[in-house]
CSV table of C-alpha atoms and ligand atoms in Angstrom, one decimal:
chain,number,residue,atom,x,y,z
P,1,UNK,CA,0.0,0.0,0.0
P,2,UNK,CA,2.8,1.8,-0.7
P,3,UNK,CA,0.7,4.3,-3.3
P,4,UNK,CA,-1.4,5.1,-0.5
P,5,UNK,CA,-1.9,7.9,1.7
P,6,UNK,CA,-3.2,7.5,5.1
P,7,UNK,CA,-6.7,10.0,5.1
P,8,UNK,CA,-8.2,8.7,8.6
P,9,UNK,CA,-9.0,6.0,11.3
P,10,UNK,CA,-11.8,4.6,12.5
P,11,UNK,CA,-11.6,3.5,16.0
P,12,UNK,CA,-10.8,-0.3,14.2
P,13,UNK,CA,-10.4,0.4,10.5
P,14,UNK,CA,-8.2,2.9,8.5
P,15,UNK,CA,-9.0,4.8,5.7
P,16,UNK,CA,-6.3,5.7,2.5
P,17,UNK,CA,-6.4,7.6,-0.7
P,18,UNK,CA,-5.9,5.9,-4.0
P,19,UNK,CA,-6.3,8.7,-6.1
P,20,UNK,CA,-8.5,11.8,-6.6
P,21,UNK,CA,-11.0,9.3,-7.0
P,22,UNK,CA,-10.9,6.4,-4.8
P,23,UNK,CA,-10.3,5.6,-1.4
P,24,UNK,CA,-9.1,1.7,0.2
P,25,UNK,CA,-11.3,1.0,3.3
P,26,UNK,CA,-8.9,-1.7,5.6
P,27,UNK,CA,-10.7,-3.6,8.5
P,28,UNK,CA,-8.2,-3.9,10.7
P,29,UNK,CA,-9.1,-6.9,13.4
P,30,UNK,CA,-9.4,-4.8,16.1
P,31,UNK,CA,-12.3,-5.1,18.7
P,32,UNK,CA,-13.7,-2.9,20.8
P,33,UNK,CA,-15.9,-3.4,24.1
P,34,UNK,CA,-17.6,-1.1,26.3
P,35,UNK,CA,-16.5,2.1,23.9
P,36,UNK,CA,-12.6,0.8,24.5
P,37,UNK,CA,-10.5,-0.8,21.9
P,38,UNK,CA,-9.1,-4.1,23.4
P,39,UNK,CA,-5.2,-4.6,23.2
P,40,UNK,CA,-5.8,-8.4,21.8
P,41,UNK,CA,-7.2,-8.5,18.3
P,42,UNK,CA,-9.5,-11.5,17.6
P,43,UNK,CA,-8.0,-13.0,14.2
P,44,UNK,CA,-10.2,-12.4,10.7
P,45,UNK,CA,-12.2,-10.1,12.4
P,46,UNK,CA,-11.5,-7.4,9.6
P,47,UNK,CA,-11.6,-9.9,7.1
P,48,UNK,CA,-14.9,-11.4,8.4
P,49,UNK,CA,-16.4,-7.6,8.4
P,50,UNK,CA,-15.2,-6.9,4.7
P,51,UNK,CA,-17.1,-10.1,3.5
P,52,UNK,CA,-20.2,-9.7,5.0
P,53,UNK,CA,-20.0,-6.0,4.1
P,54,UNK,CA,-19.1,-6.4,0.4
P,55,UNK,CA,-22.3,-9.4,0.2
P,56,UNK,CA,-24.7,-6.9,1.6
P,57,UNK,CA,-23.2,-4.2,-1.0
P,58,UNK,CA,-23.7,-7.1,-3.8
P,59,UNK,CA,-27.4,-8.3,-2.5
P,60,UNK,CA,-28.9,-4.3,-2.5
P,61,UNK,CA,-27.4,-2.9,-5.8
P,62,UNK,CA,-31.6,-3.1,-6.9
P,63,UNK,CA,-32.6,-0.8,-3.8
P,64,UNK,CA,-29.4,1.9,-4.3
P,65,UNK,CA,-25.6,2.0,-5.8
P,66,UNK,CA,-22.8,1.4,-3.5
P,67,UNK,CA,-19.0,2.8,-3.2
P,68,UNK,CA,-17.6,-0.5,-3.5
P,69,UNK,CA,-15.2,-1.1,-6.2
P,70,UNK,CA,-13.5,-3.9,-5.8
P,71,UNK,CA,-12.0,-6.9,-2.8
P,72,UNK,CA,-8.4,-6.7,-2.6
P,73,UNK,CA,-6.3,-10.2,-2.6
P,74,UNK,CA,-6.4,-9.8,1.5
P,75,UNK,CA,-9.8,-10.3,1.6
P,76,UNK,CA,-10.0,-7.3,4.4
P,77,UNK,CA,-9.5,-4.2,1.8
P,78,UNK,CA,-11.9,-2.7,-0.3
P,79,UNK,CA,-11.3,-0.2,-3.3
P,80,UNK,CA,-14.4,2.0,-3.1
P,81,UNK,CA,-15.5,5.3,-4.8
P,82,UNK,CA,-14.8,8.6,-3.2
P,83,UNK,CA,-17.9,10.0,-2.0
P,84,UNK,CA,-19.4,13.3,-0.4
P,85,UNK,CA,-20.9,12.1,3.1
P,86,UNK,CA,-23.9,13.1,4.0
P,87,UNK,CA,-23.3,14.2,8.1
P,88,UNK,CA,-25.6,12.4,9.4
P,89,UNK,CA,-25.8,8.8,10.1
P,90,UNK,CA,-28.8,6.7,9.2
P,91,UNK,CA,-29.8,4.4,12.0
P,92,UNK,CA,-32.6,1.9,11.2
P,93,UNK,CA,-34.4,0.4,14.9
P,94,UNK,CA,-36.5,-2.4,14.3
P,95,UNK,CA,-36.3,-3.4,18.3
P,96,UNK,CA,-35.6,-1.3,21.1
P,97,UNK,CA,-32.2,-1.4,22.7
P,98,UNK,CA,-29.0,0.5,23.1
P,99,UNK,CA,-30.0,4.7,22.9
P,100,UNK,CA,-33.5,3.8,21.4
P,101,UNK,CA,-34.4,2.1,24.6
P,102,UNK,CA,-32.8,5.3,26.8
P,103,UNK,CA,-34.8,7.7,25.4
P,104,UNK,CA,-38.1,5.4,25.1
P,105,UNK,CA,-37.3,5.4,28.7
P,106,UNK,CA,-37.1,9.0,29.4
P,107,UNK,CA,-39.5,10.8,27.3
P,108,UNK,CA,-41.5,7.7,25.7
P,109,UNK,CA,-39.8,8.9,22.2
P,110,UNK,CA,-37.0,7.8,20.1
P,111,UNK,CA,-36.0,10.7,17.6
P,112,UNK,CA,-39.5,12.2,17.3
P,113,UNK,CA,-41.2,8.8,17.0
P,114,UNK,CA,-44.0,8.5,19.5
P,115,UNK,CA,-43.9,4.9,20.6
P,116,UNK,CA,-46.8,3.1,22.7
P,117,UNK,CA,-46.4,3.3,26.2
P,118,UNK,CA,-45.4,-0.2,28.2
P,119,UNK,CA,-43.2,-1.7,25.9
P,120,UNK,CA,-40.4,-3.9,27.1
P,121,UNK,CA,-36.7,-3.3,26.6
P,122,UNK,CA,-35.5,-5.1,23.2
P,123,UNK,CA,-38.9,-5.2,22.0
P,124,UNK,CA,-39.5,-5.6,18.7
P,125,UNK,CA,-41.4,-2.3,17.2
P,126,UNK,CA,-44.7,-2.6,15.3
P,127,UNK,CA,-42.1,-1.2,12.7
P,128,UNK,CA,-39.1,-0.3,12.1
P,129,UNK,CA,-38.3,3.3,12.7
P,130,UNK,CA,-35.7,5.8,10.9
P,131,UNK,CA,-34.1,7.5,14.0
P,132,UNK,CA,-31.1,9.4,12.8
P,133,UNK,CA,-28.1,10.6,14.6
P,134,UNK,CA,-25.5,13.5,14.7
P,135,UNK,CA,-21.7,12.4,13.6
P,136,UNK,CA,-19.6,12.8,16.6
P,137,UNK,CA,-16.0,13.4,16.0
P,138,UNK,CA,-15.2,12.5,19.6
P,139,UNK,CA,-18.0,11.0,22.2
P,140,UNK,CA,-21.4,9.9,21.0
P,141,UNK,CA,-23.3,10.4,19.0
P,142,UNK,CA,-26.6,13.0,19.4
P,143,UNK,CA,-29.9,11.0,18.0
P,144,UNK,CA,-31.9,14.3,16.2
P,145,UNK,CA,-35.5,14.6,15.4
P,146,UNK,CA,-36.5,14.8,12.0
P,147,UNK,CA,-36.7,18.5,11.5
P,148,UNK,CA,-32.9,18.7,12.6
P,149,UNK,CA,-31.7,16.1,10.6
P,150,UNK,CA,-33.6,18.3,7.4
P,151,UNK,CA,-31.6,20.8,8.6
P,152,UNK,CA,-28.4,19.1,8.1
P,153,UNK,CA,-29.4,17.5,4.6
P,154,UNK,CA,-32.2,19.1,3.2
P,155,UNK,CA,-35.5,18.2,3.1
P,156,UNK,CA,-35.9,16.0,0.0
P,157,UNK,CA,-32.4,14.2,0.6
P,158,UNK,CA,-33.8,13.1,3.9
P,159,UNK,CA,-37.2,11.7,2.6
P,160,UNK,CA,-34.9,9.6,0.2
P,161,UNK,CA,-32.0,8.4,2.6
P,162,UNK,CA,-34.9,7.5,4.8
P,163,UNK,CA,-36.6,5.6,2.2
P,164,UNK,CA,-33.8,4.0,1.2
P,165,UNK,CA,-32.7,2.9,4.6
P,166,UNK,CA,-36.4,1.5,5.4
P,167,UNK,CA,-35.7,-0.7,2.6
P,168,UNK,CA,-32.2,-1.7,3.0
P,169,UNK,CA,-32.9,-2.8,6.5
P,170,UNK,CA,-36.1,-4.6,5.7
P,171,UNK,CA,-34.0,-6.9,2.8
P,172,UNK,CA,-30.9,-7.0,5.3
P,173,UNK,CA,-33.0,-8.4,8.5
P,174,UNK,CA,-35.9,-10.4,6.9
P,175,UNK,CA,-32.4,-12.3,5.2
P,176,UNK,CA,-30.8,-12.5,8.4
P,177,UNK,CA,-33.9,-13.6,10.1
P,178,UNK,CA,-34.7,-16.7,8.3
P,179,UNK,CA,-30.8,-17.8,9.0
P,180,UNK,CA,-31.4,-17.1,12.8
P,181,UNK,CA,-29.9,-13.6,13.3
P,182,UNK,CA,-32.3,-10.6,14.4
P,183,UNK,CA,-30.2,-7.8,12.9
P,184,UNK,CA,-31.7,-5.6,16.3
P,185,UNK,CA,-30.6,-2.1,14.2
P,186,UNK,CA,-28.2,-0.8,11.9
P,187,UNK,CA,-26.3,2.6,11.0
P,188,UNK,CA,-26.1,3.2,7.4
P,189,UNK,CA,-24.0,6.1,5.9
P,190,UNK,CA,-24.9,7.4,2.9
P,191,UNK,CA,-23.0,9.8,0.5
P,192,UNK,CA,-23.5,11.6,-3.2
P,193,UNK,CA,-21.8,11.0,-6.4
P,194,UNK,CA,-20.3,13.2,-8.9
P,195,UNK,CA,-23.7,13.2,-10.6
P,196,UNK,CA,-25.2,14.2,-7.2
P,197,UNK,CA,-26.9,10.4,-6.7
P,198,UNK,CA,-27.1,8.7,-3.3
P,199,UNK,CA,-24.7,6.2,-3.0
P,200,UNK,CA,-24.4,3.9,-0.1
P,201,UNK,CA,-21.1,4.4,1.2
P,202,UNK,CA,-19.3,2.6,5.2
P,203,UNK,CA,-20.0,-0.7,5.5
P,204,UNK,CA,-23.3,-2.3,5.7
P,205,UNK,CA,-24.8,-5.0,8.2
P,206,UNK,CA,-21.5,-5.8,9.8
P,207,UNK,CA,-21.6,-6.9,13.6
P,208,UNK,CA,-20.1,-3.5,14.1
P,209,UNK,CA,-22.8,-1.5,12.3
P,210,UNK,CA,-25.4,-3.2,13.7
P,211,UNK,CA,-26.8,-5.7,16.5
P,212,UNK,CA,-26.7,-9.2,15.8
P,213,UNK,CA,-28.7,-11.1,18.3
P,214,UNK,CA,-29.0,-15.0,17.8
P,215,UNK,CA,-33.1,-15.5,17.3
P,216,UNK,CA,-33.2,-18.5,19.3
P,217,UNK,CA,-31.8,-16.4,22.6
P,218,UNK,CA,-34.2,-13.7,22.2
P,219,UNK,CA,-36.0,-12.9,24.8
P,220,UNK,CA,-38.1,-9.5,25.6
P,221,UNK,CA,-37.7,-8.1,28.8
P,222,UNK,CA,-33.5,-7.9,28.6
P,223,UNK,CA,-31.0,-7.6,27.0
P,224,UNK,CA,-30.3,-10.3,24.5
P,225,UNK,CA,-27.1,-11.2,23.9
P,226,UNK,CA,-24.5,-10.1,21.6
P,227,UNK,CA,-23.7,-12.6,18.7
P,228,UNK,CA,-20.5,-11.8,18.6
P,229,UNK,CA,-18.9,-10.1,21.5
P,230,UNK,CA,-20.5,-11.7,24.8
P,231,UNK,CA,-18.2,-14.0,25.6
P,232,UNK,CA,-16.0,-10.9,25.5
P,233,UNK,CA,-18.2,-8.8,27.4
P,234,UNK,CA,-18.8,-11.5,29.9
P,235,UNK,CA,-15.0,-12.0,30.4
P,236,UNK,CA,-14.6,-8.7,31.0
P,237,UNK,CA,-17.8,-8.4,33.5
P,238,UNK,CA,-16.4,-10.9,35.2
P,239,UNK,CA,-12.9,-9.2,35.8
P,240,UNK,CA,-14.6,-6.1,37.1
P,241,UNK,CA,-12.6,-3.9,34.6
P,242,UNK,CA,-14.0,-0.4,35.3
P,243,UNK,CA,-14.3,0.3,31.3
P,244,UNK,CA,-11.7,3.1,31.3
P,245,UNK,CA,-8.7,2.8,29.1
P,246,UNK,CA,-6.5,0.8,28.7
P,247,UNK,CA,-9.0,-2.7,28.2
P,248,UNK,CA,-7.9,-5.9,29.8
P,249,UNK,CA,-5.7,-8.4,27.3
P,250,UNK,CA,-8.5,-11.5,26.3
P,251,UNK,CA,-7.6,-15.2,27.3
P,252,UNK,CA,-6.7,-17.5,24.5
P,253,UNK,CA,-10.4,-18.9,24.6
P,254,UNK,CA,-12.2,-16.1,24.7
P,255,UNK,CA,-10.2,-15.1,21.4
P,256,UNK,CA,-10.9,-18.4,20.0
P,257,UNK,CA,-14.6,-18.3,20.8
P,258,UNK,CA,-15.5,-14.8,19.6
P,259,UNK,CA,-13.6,-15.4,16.5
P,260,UNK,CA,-16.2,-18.9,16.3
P,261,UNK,CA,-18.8,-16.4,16.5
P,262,UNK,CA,-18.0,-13.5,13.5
P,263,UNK,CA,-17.0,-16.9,11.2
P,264,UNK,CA,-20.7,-18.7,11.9
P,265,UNK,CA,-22.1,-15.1,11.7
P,266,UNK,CA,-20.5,-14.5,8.1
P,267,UNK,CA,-21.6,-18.3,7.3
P,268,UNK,CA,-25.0,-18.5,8.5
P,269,UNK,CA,-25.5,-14.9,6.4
P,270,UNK,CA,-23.7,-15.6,3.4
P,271,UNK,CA,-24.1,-19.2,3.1
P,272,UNK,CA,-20.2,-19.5,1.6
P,273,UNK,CA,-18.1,-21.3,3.9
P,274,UNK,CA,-15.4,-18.8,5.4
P,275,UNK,CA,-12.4,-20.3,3.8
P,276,UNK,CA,-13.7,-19.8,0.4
P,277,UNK,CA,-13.8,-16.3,0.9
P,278,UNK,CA,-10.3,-16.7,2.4
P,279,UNK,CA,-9.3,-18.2,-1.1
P,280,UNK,CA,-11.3,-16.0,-3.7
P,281,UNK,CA,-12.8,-13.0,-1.9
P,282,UNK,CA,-14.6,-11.8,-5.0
P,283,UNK,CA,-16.7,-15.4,-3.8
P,284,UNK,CA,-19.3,-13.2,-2.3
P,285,UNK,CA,-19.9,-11.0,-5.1
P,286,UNK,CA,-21.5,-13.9,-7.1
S,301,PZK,C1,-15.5,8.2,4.4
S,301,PZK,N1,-15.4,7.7,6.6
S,301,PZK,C2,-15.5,7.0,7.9
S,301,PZK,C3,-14.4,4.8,7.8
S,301,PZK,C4,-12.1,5.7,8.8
S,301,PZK,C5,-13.1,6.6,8.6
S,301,PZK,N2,-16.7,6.3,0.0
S,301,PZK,C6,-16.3,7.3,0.8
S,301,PZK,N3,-16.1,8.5,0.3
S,301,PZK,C7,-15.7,9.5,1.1
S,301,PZK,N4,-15.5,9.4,2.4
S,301,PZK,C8,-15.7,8.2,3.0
S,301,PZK,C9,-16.1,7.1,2.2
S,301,PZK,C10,-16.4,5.9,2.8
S,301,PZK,N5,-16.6,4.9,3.3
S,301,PZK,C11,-15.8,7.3,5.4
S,301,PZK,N6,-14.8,8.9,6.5
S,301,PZK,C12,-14.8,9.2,5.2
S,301,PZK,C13,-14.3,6.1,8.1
S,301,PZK,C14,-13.3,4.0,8.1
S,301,PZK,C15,-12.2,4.4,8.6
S,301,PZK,F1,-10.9,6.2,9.2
């Protein structure tokens, strides 16, 4: 990657410059619990992310163009379009957890959305609700009502992002669903083109984007657990870390298991056995 110029990081991915046009997106296999990066990376964690990201980006082309150009021979690199981001992100909520359930809590709304009273936490919602949020360069970020997130876009580009998100999630988690993940919610990120079209841009319908909860746990009334990270989060309950930097160092089997987990996510989604990808990962293009 010689040819390329270092533009950003994500707390576990990097971002470089190609050219004028192009950027390469690298999924490092970096994890992060409780807000904190880990020092202990989880092996193919990057590369698991990248798959399942580039099949989502292969399975919606009919709902809205993508930035994704190409897979690179690491199988953890994608070549994607340069785009102008939209700043806001475009969370989907089909069930109420994380900040959704907060502010259900508080004020019996989520983003503007006026939710019936009594409902249980990770509830699933009569239907699933735009709720975008604010793009926080440091902290959290700020979920906004409608009329603020106009503000930041404009009017007609929100009706269309929010459109388009509806539908991306409802594809995404009805797939997901019928191979026994409830995709919970989901940021999207959007941008424009050259041409001024929305493109979808980030990654899509990762276990970092999103929650995965295995349907057979679930379980209204609590919080379900994570597909991927519990045994991670219930090694580090366990330690009484106190969730400040720096993380605690993850056992050898803790690595191993969470590592079991993003493989049978990416295989229970894609339906391509993980080492295929490893070999050829254009496989989940087809
Ligand atoms: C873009 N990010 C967030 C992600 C980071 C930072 N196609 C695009 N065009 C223009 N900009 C971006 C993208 C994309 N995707 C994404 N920031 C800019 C981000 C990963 C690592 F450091």
């Amino acid at each position: 990657m010689s040819e390329a110029t270092h533009v950003g990081s994500g707390k576990v991915r990097e971002l470089y410059a190609l050219d004028d046009d192009r950027l390469l997106l690298v999924a490092s296999d970096r994890i992060s619990t409780f807000d904190v990066v880990l020092p202990t990376e989880i092996p193919d964690k990057g590369r698991v992310l990248t798959g399942l990201s580039a099949f989502w980006f292969a399975r919606t082309t009919g709902v809205v163009p993508n930035h994704l150009l190409s897979l690179r021979d690491d199988a953890r690199s994608t070549e994607c379009r340069r785009l102008e981001m939209l700043p806001i992100e475009c969370v989907v909520r089909g069930y109420l957890a994380g900040s959704g359930w907060k502010d259900y809590l508080a004020t019996g709304e989520v983003c503007g959305h006026h939710l019936a009273e009594g409902l249980a936490e990770s509830e699933r919602l009569p239907q699933p609700i735009f709720t975008p949020a604010t793009k926080a360069q440091t902290g959290h970020d700020e979920n906004i009502d409608r009329a603020a997130a106009a503000a930041l876009v404009g009017e007609e580009r929100l009706a269309e992002v929010e459109a388009t998100a509806l539908s991306l999630y409802e594809l995404a988690s009805d797939h997901a669903r019928s191979r026994g993940i409830i995709l919970a919610d989901t940021k999207l990120e959007f941008g424009i083109d050259d041409q001024g079209r929305l493109v979808l841009g980030d990654e899509a319908f990762t276990p970092d984007s999103s929650r995965f909860w295995p349907a057979d746990a679930y379980r209204p009334g609590s919080t379900p657990p994570s597909f991927d990270k519990q045994f991670v989060r219930d090694y580090c309950e366990a330690l009484g870390w106190d969730k400040s930097h720096p993380g605690p160092e993850l056992p050898d089997d803790v690595v191993d298991g969470t590592r079991a987990r993003y493989v049978e996510a990416f295989e229970r989604l894609t339906e391509i056995p993980f080492d295929d990808y490893l070999a050829e990962p254009t496989v989940v293009l087809a």
